Amino acid sequence: MITVDNLVKSFPSRSGAVRALDGVTLEVQAGAVCGVVGPSGSGKSTLARCIALLERPDSGAIRVDGTDLVTLDGNRLRAARRQIGVVPQGDSLLRQRTAAGNVALPLETAGVDGPTRRRRVGELLDLVGLIDKAASYPDQLSGGQRQRIAVARALAANPSVLLADEPTSALDPETTGSVLTVLDRARAELGVTVVVVTHDMAVVRRICDDVALLDGGRIVENGRLLDLVSDVDSRTANALLPALDQTDGIAANHDRVADVVLVGFAAVGALLPEASNRFGVDLAVLGGGLTRLGETPVARFRLGLTGERADSALEWISEAGALVRRAQKGPQGVAA
Amino acid sequence: MRPTTPWSDVFDLLHPALGQTLYMVGVATLFATVLGIPLGVLLHVTAPDGLRPVPVLHRILGTVVDFGRSLPFIVLIVLLQQVVTRPLIGTSIGPTAAIVPLAIGAVPFLGRLVQSALREVDATVVEAAVTTGATRARIVRSVLLGESAPALVSAVGVTAVTLVGFSAMAGVVGGEGLGDLAIRYGYQRYDDRVLWSTVLVLGALAMLIQLLFDVSSRLIDRRRRVTA
């Protein structure tokens, strides 16, 4: 488990000090994957560098399993760094060392003896699915493969926390998947707590349990993905869910227009057809779509409802657990 | 009439001179490497944005290095004669004595080359090593020196070729060698045959050294080479 407590970090600039982090508080449970998202300039990178113990905050604490790491120096700082495996932003592998040699670096640092080191490197390369590339040099690997080696290296010293700073920013969507799979495996097989700093919502959808939205150096939203998507006003939810197209023209043809968010197999699969049958209402999908948060199917639709009992149908859908919001521009007062 | 050394004797002149040059340049390069690489590392890590910033030491080292590099080699020979060469070697005359100013003259030169080679190592790579909890010593060894090894080999090669040039002045203190031969026969005796033969051998030697280091540098480099 990692706790970030009221972290403040300023940088000097010509127009006075700039507060990159303005009291960031965040808690990630052991074995969870937390995504930190936010617009550029929101403080994501600074937060990542602080958690990586590369930057020392002005105040606040970073606790891994209860111990504050930000005030440490010398050998104790180096020992603390071993508790937090880091996948840095950008290409970070030693280009003059093989994949295996790169993964071995933290083990050499930790003073692990040769035979143990080789065995461990083998296990890690196996975990990231690159055991056949052990003897390859970084320049012989693809971007996705290099990033998976970086993950293996970050995991080598058995850290309790894995920090990945924009791990997929340089990758195409296909290779992104392979890197995310590796991060997910790290959590599942090693029980490591994962913090992913990213601007890519696809990363959050795919592997995160929790998400924190950073803006202006503060966490403005934070919670479990599945909880956040049920919050009508959540910016994060809006970014995570399928986009609703503007459908004013078509909306006029329906008695009611409403946005619904459906979570889970049962809701996504059965709720709308059943509402239609039960109330004799025609449902048309005007916008939105289906996505997945981890393994959970989640949908957001803009629906056009036509029929006498449209309001009752919406009420029923809402009672069945879906989030319903009337669209502002729907025709009003048509049905009784 | 200009005396021209017969071809049969030219070889007898060139052979020992080449040996002396190789001896002076070889040993001086060795010592320059042993001292120059640590100096370059020190220059790099003590920089304000280095691994272990010591701005004062950095500035002092930088000044000393630039001062050393600005000294004409011939002046350095004279300068070191009494203070360093004689106490160290026991004499200030001969090829072995010439090695002292050669090595010392090459240290700041190589130091700067090493420093700029280390600067080329990507900061992301260094930081990645920092996050593994590596000590500074290990980062210097495994990351800075390891990653810049091909550039370091090239830097030593450039130094060795430069030392071939410097060694021409070793004749002043009886160092002999090829450069000295060229001056004595070519300049003082107008013997063009010996002059041109010596120049040819010197040129070939410089090219050979350069080639040797280039090939070694390329052999140990694991990065993909760009082919345009």
Coordinates of C-alpha atoms in Angstrom, one line a residue:
Chain A
M1 CA 0.0 0.0 0.0
I2 CA 1.2 3.5 -0.8
T3 CA -0.1 6.7 0.8
V4 CA 0.7 10.1 -0.6
D5 CA -0.1 12.7 2.1
N6 CA -0.6 16.4 1.4
L7 CA 2.4 16.6 -1.0
V8 CA 3.5 20.1 -1.9
K9 CA 6.2 20.9 -4.4
S10 CA 7.1 24.3 -5.9
F11 CA 9.6 25.2 -8.6
P12 CA 11.2 28.6 -8.9
S13 CA 10.3 30.5 -12.0
R14 CA 10.7 34.0 -13.3
S15 CA 7.3 35.0 -12.1
G16 CA 7.8 33.7 -8.6
A17 CA 7.4 30.1 -7.4
V18 CA 5.1 27.8 -9.3
R19 CA 3.2 25.2 -7.2
A20 CA 3.3 22.1 -9.3
L21 CA 1.8 20.0 -6.5
D22 CA -0.6 21.9 -4.1
G23 CA -1.4 19.4 -1.4
V24 CA -1.8 16.0 -3.2
T25 CA -3.3 13.2 -1.1
L26 CA -3.8 9.8 -2.5
E27 CA -4.1 6.3 -1.1
V28 CA -3.7 3.1 -3.1
Q29 CA -4.5 -0.2 -1.5
A30 CA -2.1 -3.1 -1.7
G31 CA -2.5 -5.0 -4.9
A32 CA -4.6 -2.3 -6.6
V33 CA -3.9 -0.4 -9.8
C34 CA -4.4 3.3 -9.6
G35 CA -4.3 5.6 -12.6
V36 CA -3.3 9.2 -12.2
V37 CA -4.7 11.3 -15.0
G38 CA -4.9 15.0 -15.7
P39 CA -4.3 17.6 -18.4
S40 CA -0.8 18.6 -19.2
G41 CA 0.7 20.9 -16.7
S42 CA -1.6 19.4 -14.0
G43 CA 1.4 18.1 -12.0
K44 CA 1.4 14.5 -13.1
S45 CA 5.1 14.3 -14.0
T46 CA 6.1 16.1 -10.7
L47 CA 3.9 13.7 -8.7
A48 CA 5.5 10.7 -10.6
R49 CA 9.0 12.1 -9.9
C50 CA 8.2 12.6 -6.2
I51 CA 6.9 9.0 -5.9
A52 CA 10.0 7.8 -7.7
L53 CA 12.0 9.6 -5.0
L54 CA 13.8 11.5 -7.7
E55 CA 12.3 14.8 -6.6
R56 CA 12.0 15.8 -2.9
P57 CA 8.7 17.5 -2.1
D58 CA 8.7 20.8 -0.1
S59 CA 6.3 19.1 2.4
G60 CA 4.1 16.1 2.8
A61 CA 4.8 12.4 3.0
I62 CA 5.0 9.4 0.8
R63 CA 4.4 6.2 2.9
V64 CA 5.0 2.8 1.6
D65 CA 3.6 0.2 4.0
G66 CA 3.6 2.9 6.7
T67 CA 7.1 4.3 6.4
D68 CA 7.7 7.8 5.2
L69 CA 10.3 7.8 2.5
V70 CA 10.6 11.5 1.6
T71 CA 12.9 12.5 4.4
L72 CA 15.5 9.7 3.9
D73 CA 19.1 10.2 2.8
G74 CA 22.1 8.1 1.7
N75 CA 21.8 4.4 2.1
R76 CA 18.3 4.6 3.6
L77 CA 17.1 6.6 0.6
R78 CA 18.7 4.0 -1.7
A79 CA 17.0 1.2 0.2
A80 CA 13.7 3.1 0.0
R81 CA 14.1 3.4 -3.8
R82 CA 14.3 -0.4 -4.0
Q83 CA 10.8 -0.5 -2.5
I84 CA 9.4 1.5 -5.4
G85 CA 10.0 0.0 -8.9
V86 CA 10.0 2.7 -11.6
V87 CA 9.2 2.4 -15.2
P88 CA 10.4 5.9 -16.3
Q89 CA 8.9 8.0 -19.1
G90 CA 10.7 7.4 -22.3
D91 CA 13.5 5.1 -23.4
S92 CA 15.4 4.2 -20.2
L93 CA 17.3 1.0 -21.0
L94 CA 21.1 0.8 -21.1
R95 CA 21.7 0.4 -24.8
Q96 CA 25.1 -1.3 -24.3
R97 CA 23.5 -4.0 -22.2
T98 CA 21.4 -7.0 -23.2
A99 CA 17.8 -7.2 -22.1
A100 CA 18.9 -9.6 -19.4
G101 CA 21.7 -7.3 -18.4
N102 CA 19.2 -4.4 -18.0
V103 CA 16.9 -6.5 -15.8
A104 CA 19.9 -7.6 -13.7
L105 CA 21.0 -4.0 -12.9
P106 CA 18.8 -3.5 -9.8
L107 CA 19.9 -7.0 -8.6
E108 CA 23.6 -6.0 -9.0
T109 CA 22.8 -2.9 -7.0
A110 CA 21.1 -4.9 -4.3
G111 CA 24.2 -7.2 -4.1
V112 CA 22.4 -10.3 -5.2
D113 CA 24.9 -13.1 -6.1
G114 CA 25.4 -14.4 -9.6
P115 CA 23.3 -17.6 -9.7
T116 CA 20.4 -16.1 -7.8
R117 CA 20.6 -13.1 -10.1
R118 CA 20.4 -15.2 -13.3
R119 CA 17.5 -17.2 -12.0
R120 CA 15.6 -14.1 -11.0
V121 CA 16.3 -12.4 -14.4
G122 CA 14.9 -15.6 -16.1
E123 CA 11.7 -15.4 -14.0
L124 CA 11.2 -11.7 -14.8
L125 CA 11.8 -12.1 -18.5
D126 CA 9.3 -15.0 -18.4
L127 CA 6.8 -12.8 -16.6
V128 CA 7.0 -10.1 -19.3
G129 CA 7.0 -12.8 -22.1
L130 CA 10.5 -12.0 -23.4
I131 CA 12.6 -14.9 -22.3
D132 CA 13.7 -15.5 -25.9
K133 CA 15.0 -11.9 -26.1
A134 CA 17.3 -12.3 -23.1
A135 CA 20.4 -11.8 -25.2
S136 CA 19.0 -9.1 -27.4
Y137 CA 20.2 -5.5 -27.1
P138 CA 17.6 -2.7 -26.7
D139 CA 18.2 -1.5 -30.3
Q140 CA 17.1 -4.9 -31.5
L141 CA 13.8 -4.7 -29.7
S142 CA 10.6 -3.0 -30.6
G143 CA 9.3 -0.1 -28.5
G144 CA 6.8 -2.3 -26.7
Q145 CA 9.4 -4.9 -26.0
R146 CA 11.8 -2.3 -24.6
Q147 CA 9.0 -1.1 -22.3
R148 CA 8.3 -4.6 -21.1
I149 CA 12.0 -5.0 -20.3
A150 CA 11.7 -1.7 -18.3
V151 CA 8.8 -3.2 -16.4
A152 CA 10.8 -6.4 -15.7
R153 CA 13.7 -4.2 -14.5
A154 CA 11.4 -2.2 -12.2
L155 CA 10.2 -5.4 -10.7
A156 CA 13.6 -7.0 -10.2
A157 CA 14.3 -5.9 -6.7
N158 CA 10.9 -7.1 -5.5
P159 CA 9.4 -3.7 -4.9
S160 CA 6.0 -3.4 -3.1
V161 CA 5.0 -0.5 -5.3
L162 CA 5.4 -0.2 -9.1
L163 CA 5.3 3.3 -10.6
A164 CA 4.8 3.6 -14.3
D165 CA 5.2 7.1 -15.7
E166 CA 3.4 7.4 -19.1
P167 CA 4.4 3.8 -19.9
T168 CA 2.6 3.8 -23.2
S169 CA 3.0 7.3 -24.5
A170 CA 5.4 6.4 -27.2
L171 CA 3.6 3.2 -28.3
D172 CA 0.8 2.4 -30.8
P173 CA -2.5 1.0 -29.5
E174 CA -1.5 -2.6 -30.3
T175 CA 1.8 -2.6 -28.4
T176 CA 0.2 -0.6 -25.6
G177 CA -1.9 -3.7 -25.0
S178 CA 1.1 -5.9 -24.4
V179 CA 2.7 -3.5 -22.0
L180 CA -0.6 -3.1 -20.0
T181 CA -1.0 -6.9 -19.9
V182 CA 2.4 -7.1 -18.3
L183 CA 1.5 -4.4 -15.7
D184 CA -1.6 -6.3 -14.9
R185 CA 0.3 -9.6 -14.6
A186 CA 2.7 -7.9 -12.2
R187 CA -0.2 -7.0 -9.9
A188 CA -1.9 -10.4 -10.3
E189 CA 1.2 -12.6 -9.9
L190 CA 3.4 -10.5 -7.6
G191 CA 0.7 -8.6 -5.7
V192 CA 2.5 -5.4 -6.3
T193 CA 0.7 -2.1 -5.9
V194 CA 0.7 -0.2 -9.2
V195 CA 0.5 3.5 -9.8
V196 CA 0.2 4.5 -13.5
V197 CA 0.6 8.1 -14.5
T198 CA -1.0 8.5 -17.9
H199 CA -2.9 10.8 -20.2
D200 CA -4.5 7.9 -22.0
M201 CA -7.9 6.9 -20.8
A202 CA -7.6 3.6 -22.6
V203 CA -4.9 2.7 -20.1
V204 CA -7.2 3.5 -17.2
R205 CA -10.1 1.6 -18.7
R206 CA -8.0 -1.4 -19.3
I207 CA -6.1 -1.9 -16.0
C208 CA -7.0 0.5 -13.3
D209 CA -9.2 -0.2 -10.3
D210 CA -9.0 3.4 -9.0
V211 CA -8.4 6.6 -10.8
A212 CA -7.3 10.0 -9.5
L213 CA -7.8 13.2 -11.6
L214 CA -5.1 15.7 -11.0
D215 CA -5.7 19.3 -12.0
G216 CA -3.8 22.4 -11.0
G217 CA -1.6 20.4 -8.6
R218 CA -4.6 19.0 -6.7
I219 CA -6.5 15.8 -6.8
V220 CA -10.0 16.9 -7.9
E221 CA -11.6 13.5 -8.3
N222 CA -10.6 10.2 -6.9
G223 CA -12.2 6.8 -6.5
R224 CA -13.0 3.4 -7.8
L225 CA -13.7 3.5 -11.6
L226 CA -17.0 1.7 -11.2
D227 CA -18.1 4.2 -8.6
L228 CA -17.0 7.2 -10.5
V229 CA -18.9 6.3 -13.7
S230 CA -22.1 6.4 -11.7
D231 CA -21.4 10.0 -10.8
V232 CA -23.2 12.3 -13.3
D233 CA -20.9 15.2 -12.8
S234 CA -17.6 13.3 -12.8
R235 CA -15.1 14.6 -15.3
T236 CA -13.3 11.4 -15.1
A237 CA -16.4 9.4 -15.9
N238 CA -17.2 11.6 -18.8
A239 CA -13.7 10.9 -20.2
L240 CA -14.0 7.2 -19.5
L241 CA -17.4 6.6 -21.0
P242 CA -18.1 6.5 -24.7
A243 CA -18.7 9.9 -26.1
L244 CA -22.2 11.1 -26.7
D245 CA -22.8 12.6 -30.1
Q246 CA -24.7 15.7 -30.5
T247 CA -28.1 14.6 -31.7
D248 CA -30.5 17.6 -31.5
G249 CA -32.1 17.1 -34.9
I250 CA -33.1 13.5 -34.2
A251 CA -34.0 14.2 -30.6
A252 CA -37.0 16.1 -31.7
N253 CA -38.6 12.9 -33.1
H254 CA -38.9 11.3 -29.6
D255 CA -41.1 12.0 -26.6
R256 CA -38.2 11.8 -24.2
V257 CA -34.4 11.9 -24.6
A258 CA -32.3 10.6 -21.8
D259 CA -28.7 9.6 -21.1
V260 CA -28.2 6.3 -19.4
V261 CA -25.1 4.7 -18.0
L262 CA -25.3 0.9 -17.6
V263 CA -22.7 -1.1 -15.6
G264 CA -22.2 -4.8 -15.8
F265 CA -23.2 -7.7 -18.0
A266 CA -26.8 -7.9 -16.8
A267 CA -27.6 -4.2 -17.1
V268 CA -25.9 -3.8 -20.5
G269 CA -27.4 -6.8 -22.0
A270 CA -31.0 -6.9 -20.7
L271 CA -32.2 -3.7 -19.1
L272 CA -33.1 -1.7 -22.1
P273 CA -35.0 -4.4 -24.0
E274 CA -36.9 -5.3 -20.9
A275 CA -37.9 -1.7 -20.3
S276 CA -39.1 -1.5 -23.8
N277 CA -41.2 -4.6 -23.5
R278 CA -42.6 -3.8 -20.1
F279 CA -43.8 -0.3 -20.9
G280 CA -44.5 -0.6 -24.6
V281 CA -42.0 2.1 -25.4
D282 CA -39.8 2.4 -28.4
L283 CA -36.1 2.9 -27.5
A284 CA -33.7 4.3 -30.1
V285 CA -30.0 4.8 -29.5
L286 CA -29.1 8.3 -30.6
G287 CA -25.5 8.3 -29.4
G288 CA -22.9 6.8 -27.1
G289 CA -21.7 3.2 -27.0
L290 CA -20.2 0.3 -25.2
T291 CA -16.8 0.0 -23.5
R292 CA -15.1 -2.0 -20.8
L293 CA -13.7 -1.0 -17.5
G294 CA -11.3 -3.9 -16.7
E295 CA -13.6 -6.9 -17.2
T296 CA -16.8 -5.1 -16.7
P297 CA -18.9 -4.0 -19.7
V298 CA -20.1 -0.5 -19.3
A299 CA -22.3 1.5 -21.7
R300 CA -23.5 5.0 -22.0
F301 CA -26.3 5.7 -24.4
R302 CA -28.3 8.7 -25.4
L303 CA -31.8 7.2 -25.8
G304 CA -34.8 8.5 -27.6
L305 CA -38.0 7.1 -26.1
T306 CA -41.3 7.1 -27.9
G307 CA -44.5 6.0 -26.3
E308 CA -47.1 6.9 -23.7
R309 CA -45.2 5.5 -20.8
A310 CA -41.8 6.9 -21.5
D311 CA -41.4 8.5 -18.1
S312 CA -42.3 5.3 -16.3
A313 CA -39.8 3.4 -18.4
L314 CA -37.1 5.8 -17.5
E315 CA -38.0 5.6 -13.8
W316 CA -38.0 1.8 -14.0
I317 CA -34.5 1.8 -15.6
S318 CA -33.3 4.1 -12.9
E319 CA -34.7 1.9 -10.2
A320 CA -33.0 -1.1 -11.8
G321 CA -29.7 0.5 -11.0
A322 CA -28.8 2.4 -14.1
L323 CA -27.8 6.0 -14.0
V324 CA -30.4 8.1 -15.9
R325 CA -30.2 11.7 -16.8
R326 CA -32.8 13.5 -18.9
A327 CA -31.3 15.4 -21.7
Q328 CA -32.0 19.1 -21.5
K329 CA -33.3 19.4 -25.0
G330 CA -35.9 16.7 -25.0
P331 CA -39.4 17.7 -25.8
Q332 CA -41.3 18.3 -22.6
G333 CA -44.9 17.7 -21.5
V334 CA -45.9 15.4 -24.3
A335 CA -46.8 12.3 -22.4
A336 CA -49.1 12.4 -19.4
Chain B
M1 CA 75.4 19.9 -52.5
R2 CA 72.7 18.5 -50.3
P3 CA 73.7 15.3 -48.6
T4 CA 71.1 12.6 -49.4
T5 CA 71.0 9.5 -47.2
P6 CA 71.0 6.3 -49.3
W7 CA 67.8 4.4 -49.2
S8 CA 69.5 1.5 -47.4
D9 CA 70.2 3.8 -44.5
V10 CA 66.8 5.5 -44.5
F11 CA 65.3 2.2 -43.2
D12 CA 68.0 2.0 -40.5
L13 CA 67.1 5.5 -39.4
L14 CA 63.3 5.0 -39.5
H15 CA 63.2 1.7 -37.7
P16 CA 64.5 2.8 -34.3
A17 CA 62.8 6.1 -34.6
L18 CA 59.4 4.4 -35.1
G19 CA 60.2 2.2 -32.1
Q20 CA 60.9 5.2 -29.9
T21 CA 57.7 7.0 -31.1
L22 CA 55.6 3.9 -30.4
Y23 CA 57.2 3.6 -27.0
M24 CA 56.6 7.2 -26.1
V25 CA 53.1 7.4 -27.5
G26 CA 52.1 4.0 -26.2
V27 CA 53.2 4.5 -22.6
A28 CA 52.0 8.2 -22.5
T29 CA 48.5 7.1 -23.9
L30 CA 48.3 4.5 -21.2
F31 CA 49.1 6.9 -18.4
A32 CA 46.9 9.6 -19.9
T33 CA 44.0 7.1 -20.0
V34 CA 44.5 6.0 -16.4
L35 CA 44.4 9.7 -15.3
G36 CA 42.2 11.3 -17.9
I37 CA 39.2 9.1 -17.6
P38 CA 38.8 9.7 -13.8
L39 CA 39.4 13.4 -14.5
G40 CA 36.6 13.4 -17.1
V41 CA 34.3 11.5 -14.7
L42 CA 35.1 14.0 -11.9
L43 CA 34.4 17.0 -14.3
H44 CA 31.1 15.4 -15.3
V45 CA 29.8 14.4 -11.9
T46 CA 30.8 17.5 -10.0
A47 CA 29.0 19.8 -12.6
P48 CA 26.1 21.8 -11.2
D49 CA 23.6 19.4 -12.8
G50 CA 25.8 16.3 -12.2
L51 CA 25.4 13.2 -10.0
R52 CA 27.3 14.8 -7.2
P53 CA 27.4 18.6 -7.7
V54 CA 30.4 20.3 -6.3
P55 CA 30.4 23.6 -8.2
V56 CA 33.6 24.9 -6.6
L57 CA 35.6 21.8 -7.4
H58 CA 34.1 21.7 -10.8
R59 CA 35.2 25.2 -11.6
I60 CA 38.7 24.7 -10.2
L61 CA 39.1 21.5 -12.2
G62 CA 37.8 23.2 -15.3
T63 CA 40.2 26.1 -14.9
V64 CA 43.2 23.9 -14.4
V65 CA 42.3 21.7 -17.3
D66 CA 41.8 24.7 -19.7
F67 CA 45.1 26.2 -18.4
G68 CA 46.9 22.9 -19.0
R69 CA 45.4 22.7 -22.5
S70 CA 46.4 26.2 -23.4
L71 CA 50.1 25.6 -22.6
P72 CA 52.2 24.9 -25.8
F73 CA 53.6 21.5 -25.4
I74 CA 57.1 22.7 -25.8
V75 CA 56.7 24.9 -22.8
L76 CA 55.2 22.1 -20.8
I77 CA 58.3 20.0 -21.5
V78 CA 60.5 22.7 -20.1
L79 CA 58.1 23.5 -17.3
L80 CA 58.0 19.9 -16.0
Q81 CA 61.7 19.2 -16.5
Q82 CA 62.9 20.2 -13.1
V83 CA 59.8 19.8 -11.0
V84 CA 58.4 16.5 -12.2
T85 CA 60.5 14.7 -14.8
R86 CA 63.8 14.6 -13.1
P87 CA 62.5 13.6 -9.6
L88 CA 60.3 11.0 -11.2
I89 CA 62.6 9.4 -13.9
G90 CA 66.0 10.5 -12.6
T91 CA 66.8 12.3 -15.8
S92 CA 65.2 14.8 -18.0
I93 CA 66.7 13.5 -21.2
G94 CA 65.6 10.6 -23.4
P95 CA 62.4 8.9 -24.6
T96 CA 61.4 7.8 -21.1
A97 CA 61.8 11.3 -19.8
A98 CA 59.7 12.6 -22.7
I99 CA 56.8 10.4 -21.6
V100 CA 56.2 12.5 -18.5
P101 CA 55.3 15.7 -20.3
L102 CA 53.5 13.8 -23.0
A103 CA 51.3 11.9 -20.5
I104 CA 50.7 15.0 -18.4
G105 CA 49.9 17.1 -21.4
A106 CA 47.4 14.6 -22.7
V107 CA 45.5 14.3 -19.4
P108 CA 43.4 17.5 -19.6
F109 CA 42.8 16.9 -23.3
L110 CA 41.4 13.5 -22.7
G111 CA 39.6 14.7 -19.6
R112 CA 37.6 17.1 -21.7
L113 CA 36.9 14.4 -24.3
V114 CA 35.7 12.0 -21.6
Q115 CA 33.5 14.7 -20.1
S116 CA 31.7 15.4 -23.3
A117 CA 31.4 11.6 -24.0
L118 CA 29.7 11.2 -20.6
R119 CA 27.4 14.1 -21.3
E120 CA 26.0 12.2 -24.2
V121 CA 24.6 9.5 -21.9
D122 CA 20.8 10.0 -21.8
A123 CA 19.6 11.5 -18.5
T124 CA 16.6 9.2 -18.5
V125 CA 18.9 6.2 -18.4
V126 CA 20.9 7.7 -15.5
E127 CA 17.7 8.4 -13.6
A128 CA 16.4 5.0 -14.2
A129 CA 19.5 3.6 -12.5
V130 CA 19.0 6.1 -9.7
T131 CA 15.5 4.7 -9.1
T132 CA 16.9 1.2 -8.7
G133 CA 18.8 2.5 -5.6
A134 CA 22.2 2.3 -7.2
T135 CA 25.1 4.1 -5.5
R136 CA 26.8 6.9 -7.4
A137 CA 29.9 4.7 -7.8
R138 CA 27.8 2.0 -9.5
I139 CA 26.0 4.5 -11.7
V140 CA 29.4 5.9 -12.8
R141 CA 30.7 2.3 -13.5
S142 CA 27.6 0.6 -15.0
V143 CA 25.8 3.5 -16.6
L144 CA 28.1 6.4 -17.4
L145 CA 31.2 4.4 -18.3
G146 CA 29.3 1.4 -19.6
E147 CA 27.1 3.4 -21.9
S148 CA 29.8 5.6 -23.2
A149 CA 32.4 2.9 -23.6
P150 CA 32.5 3.2 -27.5
A151 CA 32.9 7.0 -27.2
L152 CA 35.6 6.6 -24.6
V153 CA 37.6 4.2 -26.8
S154 CA 37.3 6.8 -29.6
A155 CA 38.5 9.5 -27.2
V156 CA 41.6 7.6 -26.2
G157 CA 42.2 7.0 -30.0
V158 CA 42.0 10.7 -30.7
T159 CA 44.4 11.3 -27.8
A160 CA 46.9 8.8 -29.0
V161 CA 46.9 10.4 -32.5
T162 CA 47.4 13.8 -30.9
L163 CA 50.3 12.3 -28.9
V164 CA 52.0 11.2 -32.1
G165 CA 52.0 14.9 -33.0
F166 CA 53.2 16.0 -29.6
S167 CA 56.0 13.4 -29.6
A168 CA 57.6 15.2 -32.5
M169 CA 58.7 17.9 -30.0
A170 CA 60.2 15.2 -27.7
G171 CA 63.4 15.6 -29.7
V172 CA 64.1 18.7 -27.7
V173 CA 64.8 16.6 -24.6
G174 CA 66.5 13.8 -26.5
G175 CA 63.3 11.8 -26.9
E176 CA 64.2 11.1 -30.5
G177 CA 61.4 9.3 -32.4
L178 CA 60.0 10.1 -35.9
G179 CA 59.3 13.7 -35.4
D180 CA 62.8 14.4 -34.2
L181 CA 64.2 12.5 -37.2
A182 CA 62.2 14.6 -39.5
I183 CA 63.5 17.8 -37.9
R184 CA 67.1 16.7 -37.8
Y185 CA 67.4 15.4 -41.3
G186 CA 64.7 17.5 -43.0
Y187 CA 65.1 20.8 -41.4
Q188 CA 68.7 20.9 -40.3
R189 CA 70.2 18.9 -43.3
Y190 CA 67.7 19.5 -46.0
D191 CA 67.5 15.8 -46.6
D192 CA 64.2 15.5 -48.4
R193 CA 64.4 11.8 -48.7
V194 CA 64.4 11.2 -45.0
L195 CA 62.0 14.0 -44.4
W196 CA 59.3 12.6 -46.7
S197 CA 59.9 9.0 -45.7
T198 CA 59.4 10.1 -42.0
V199 CA 56.3 12.1 -42.8
L200 CA 54.9 9.1 -44.7
V201 CA 55.5 6.8 -41.7
L202 CA 54.1 9.3 -39.3
G203 CA 51.0 9.7 -41.4
A204 CA 50.6 5.9 -41.7
L205 CA 51.1 5.5 -38.0
A206 CA 48.4 8.1 -37.2
M207 CA 46.0 6.5 -39.6
L208 CA 46.7 3.1 -38.3
I209 CA 46.1 4.2 -34.7
Q210 CA 42.9 5.9 -35.7
L211 CA 41.7 2.8 -37.5
L212 CA 42.5 0.5 -34.6
F213 CA 40.5 2.6 -32.2
D214 CA 37.6 3.2 -34.6
V215 CA 37.3 -0.5 -35.2
S216 CA 37.5 -1.3 -31.5
S217 CA 34.9 1.3 -30.7
R218 CA 32.5 0.0 -33.3
L219 CA 33.1 -3.6 -32.2
I220 CA 32.0 -2.9 -28.6
D221 CA 29.1 -0.6 -29.6
R222 CA 25.7 -2.4 -29.2
R223 CA 23.6 0.4 -30.6
R224 CA 22.1 0.1 -34.0
R225 CA 24.2 2.0 -36.5
V226 CA 22.4 4.5 -38.7
T227 CA 22.9 3.8 -42.4
A228 CA 21.8 6.7 -44.6

